[in-house]
Each structure stands twice: as structure tokens, then as C-alpha cells.
Amino acid sequence: MALAAAVVGAAGFVALAPEAQAATTSRIPAHVFAPYFEAYNGDSLNGLSQQSGNNFLTLAFVQTASAGSCTALWNGTTAISSATFGADITAIRARGGDVIPSFGGYAADNGGTELADSCTSVDAIAAEFQRVITTYDVTRIDLDIEDNSLNRPDGIDRRNKAVKKVEDWAAATGRLVQFTYTLPTTPTGLAPSGLAVLQNAAQNQARIDIVNIMTFDYYDGVTHDMAAATQTAATGLVSQLKGVWPGKTDAQYWNQVGIIEMNGQDDYANDTGNLSAEVFTLANATTVTNWAKAKGIGALSFWALQRDNGGCPGQAPGERNCSGVAQSTWQFSQLMRSFTSGATSSPTPSASASSASPSTPSSPSPSPSSPSPSVSTPAGTAWAAGTAYKVGQIVTYNGKRYQCRQAHTAIVSWEPPNVLALWLPL
């Protein structure tokens, strides 16, 4: 996915609301459609969110200004600050949505300005991840790793070590943080270079919640049914995930899958002029969305929101501001956004938080700050691996009580005191 050299614009200059501090439950639904927003071309984030009807967006991209730097910037040019996108994010959250900042992208990965390639300090990389998380109070960070970044083992190792550090920090501070990887794929699964990124994550004990595969730009000279290729690529990915993180159920592996399409013509059309080999059609969008729902994958997306219009039908969309197929404006979004489903909880302060305006829980649940038992506060059942837990459910473990922060199916090693991103001590 290409990254233009433009300054972020049209950003609000209002700080995030006081309640947007230290999220302890996920702002992102269990199954989310979050197309990419090109954050570097001056468009209004909130404006396009409203116009397109997409309340969840992935923001592309965060990178350094030059190789060797350890400072993360939007597009390598604009400060990570509530003055940049802060008002937009607040408005999106008021509609029940959220954003996912994405680090890397093709241009950064190609040019050495992807954060972990650029910076040689694991602590500094982790600090920049934390800075983005705390500045925007996001609960999910995406890592878009492709091109040269797939062949930089030092950067791969630093990145995953930094992810682990941030996850440990989040657990210690009662904050929920999820990391996802976005990787190129073949029609049958990850290439060895992409698989190596995940294997290194496992070696570093970094938890990767979702692996997004970019089901486009195959460049193999074959005419593809892009929906069918998506399905075979995802099936291959599930087999690979089983080898990297054994011991889960099939449903858990499929929930770890994310799919990123390129709506309409992809880069192969731009580079070769072949307008039939790799085109993701409106019919493909319907097929993939229905398949994704049936499989229970974790995330669905496309590159990119600003291309979701019919401004250049039958053409290679070289300027990346149209899809290259005949469509109405936002038609891909309209076909795919029904994928979003599952519980989303508004963040509530942890017991140590001092937010001036805590948000109201969406459903009644025992208050962690009320130690007095009552008939409406269940004692909780004993935690057990293999059990599917819902947000708000209470369990006991080693004589202590915990409240579920995020819906999940428990596995061995996810005992409540070990995974505070999932469990709130009561």
C-alpha cells in the first residue's frame, strides 16, 4: 500500500475528551470492518467517516522522518499530538466508532523509515508505541510490514520485542492494547518472509491478536477470482497460525485472521495495464463479506477509503483516488460494513484512574470501586481454560475475583493474573 508524501491536514485542534484516557476495554468490536484512511492527503477524517458511513477506520501511516530517527510522525512529517486528528477521533467515538493507527506501510518499509527499521533501541520503539496509544487512547495498533522490512531481521526482532514490552506495560497499568500485523500474502498463504515475522513474534512472546493479509497485488501473471483467492489465502494462513501458536481451537484461529482487499483495480493494473487479472469487484465484496461473517474472522478492510468511488471506471487508478471500476460513491463501504459485529464496550476508568468524566457502562456490571457485597454482585465461578467469557462476567482464581474486560475463549497461560488486558482485578 503506497504512501504519498503529503502533510497531514484537515485535522481538528481540540484535545481528546477527558474520558478518553486509559481504555480498559476494547473500543473495537470483535469483528470489525475498518477500511484504510489515507491520513496524508488533507482530507477530513471525521468528514469522510460521516460521508462514507464508516465509524471504524485504519489510519495510514505512522513512520519516522528519516532512517535512523526514533521519533514517530504521521507520514514522517506531522507530530503525534491531540492537535492532529484529536477532534475528529472524539467525534467518531461519539458515534460509537474508533480508529486504528497503522505503523509502516510500503513507502516507509521500502525507505527505511518504518519505526523498528529506523530506530535501533527497543525501549525507544516501545516508548513511541506507547506515545501513540496514550495520545489517542487507542486500544489497537496495526503494524504494516512489507517490501524491504520483511528482509530486515534486526528490525523484525526489535519490533516484536517492543510489542512485548508494551503489552507488559499495558497489563501492569490495567490498559487494554491489541497489536495486529498486516502482511502481504500469496493466494495460498503467507510467503516465508511474512511467516518469519510471526515466528519471531512467538519467540519473543509477543501476543499478536490479528494477522491481516493483503489479498491483492499477487503479481503472478494469473487472472484471479479475487474472492476465491482471498478464501484460499486465509485458509493457508490458518494452517500457518496453527504452527506458530499451537493449542487453540479452529474458531480462535479464524478469529485471528484479518483480510485487507484493494477495492477495484490493484497495483498490478497500474504497473502492467492488465485490467482483468486482479480486480476486486462489487460482487467479490459481497462474497467476501458473507464468507468472512460465516468464518468468524476478526477484521475486514480495504485499501483505501478515498478510492471508494467510480471516478475512473475501466482505468488503472494511477492517482489512487478512485477504484477503477464502475460503482457509486461509497458502494464498497456499503457492501462490506455490515461485517462489523460483536460487543464493544465504552472504556471505563480503572480503579486507579482519575478521569474527571468517566463514561457510563453500556450494561449494568459490578463496580470495581464498591467492595461491599450485595445480592446483585455474584461471587463468580472458577476460571477454567476452554470457557467462552463475555464482557462483565466475573470469575474467581486463587481466591481472588476478576471481571472480564474483553470477550474471549480462555486457554492455558491466559489465567486472569497473567493477562490483565482481559481481566480486571476486583
Short mmCIF file of C-alpha atoms in Angstrom, two decimals, residues 6 45 50 61 75 88 115 138 162 166 173 213 221 227 229 236 254 256 271 334 363-364 406 422 424:
data_model
loop_
_atom_site.label_atom_id
_atom_site.label_comp_id
_atom_site.label_asym_id
_atom_site.label_seq_id
_atom_site.Cartn_x
_atom_site.Cartn_y
_atom_site.Cartn_z
CA ALA A 6 1.98 14.92 1.82
CA LEU A 45 -11.05 12.19 8.92
CA GLN A 50 -19.58 10.53 8.22
CA PHE A 61 0.58 5.69 8.30
CA ASN A 75 3.56 10.37 7.31
CA ASP A 88 -12.01 14.05 14.60
CA LEU A 115 9.96 2.75 13.14
CA VAL A 138 -6.48 3.70 21.23
CA ALA A 162 8.95 -3.67 21.65
CA VAL A 166 4.18 -2.53 25.50
CA THR A 173 -1.23 -0.47 34.17
CA ILE A 213 -3.26 -10.45 4.95
CA GLY A 221 0.61 -13.15 -14.10
CA ALA A 227 -12.87 -13.59 -3.75
CA ALA A 229 -8.10 -16.16 -3.84
CA GLY A 236 -3.45 -21.17 4.19
CA TRP A 254 -10.16 -17.94 12.25
CA GLN A 256 -7.10 -14.23 14.41
CA ASP A 271 2.11 -1.39 -13.39
CA GLN A 334 -21.96 -0.04 1.90
CA SER A 363 -24.77 -2.55 30.52
CA PRO A 364 -25.01 -2.94 34.30
CA GLN A 406 -12.97 -8.43 26.58
CA LEU A 422 -8.50 -9.46 29.56
CA LEU A 424 -9.88 -6.60 35.78
#
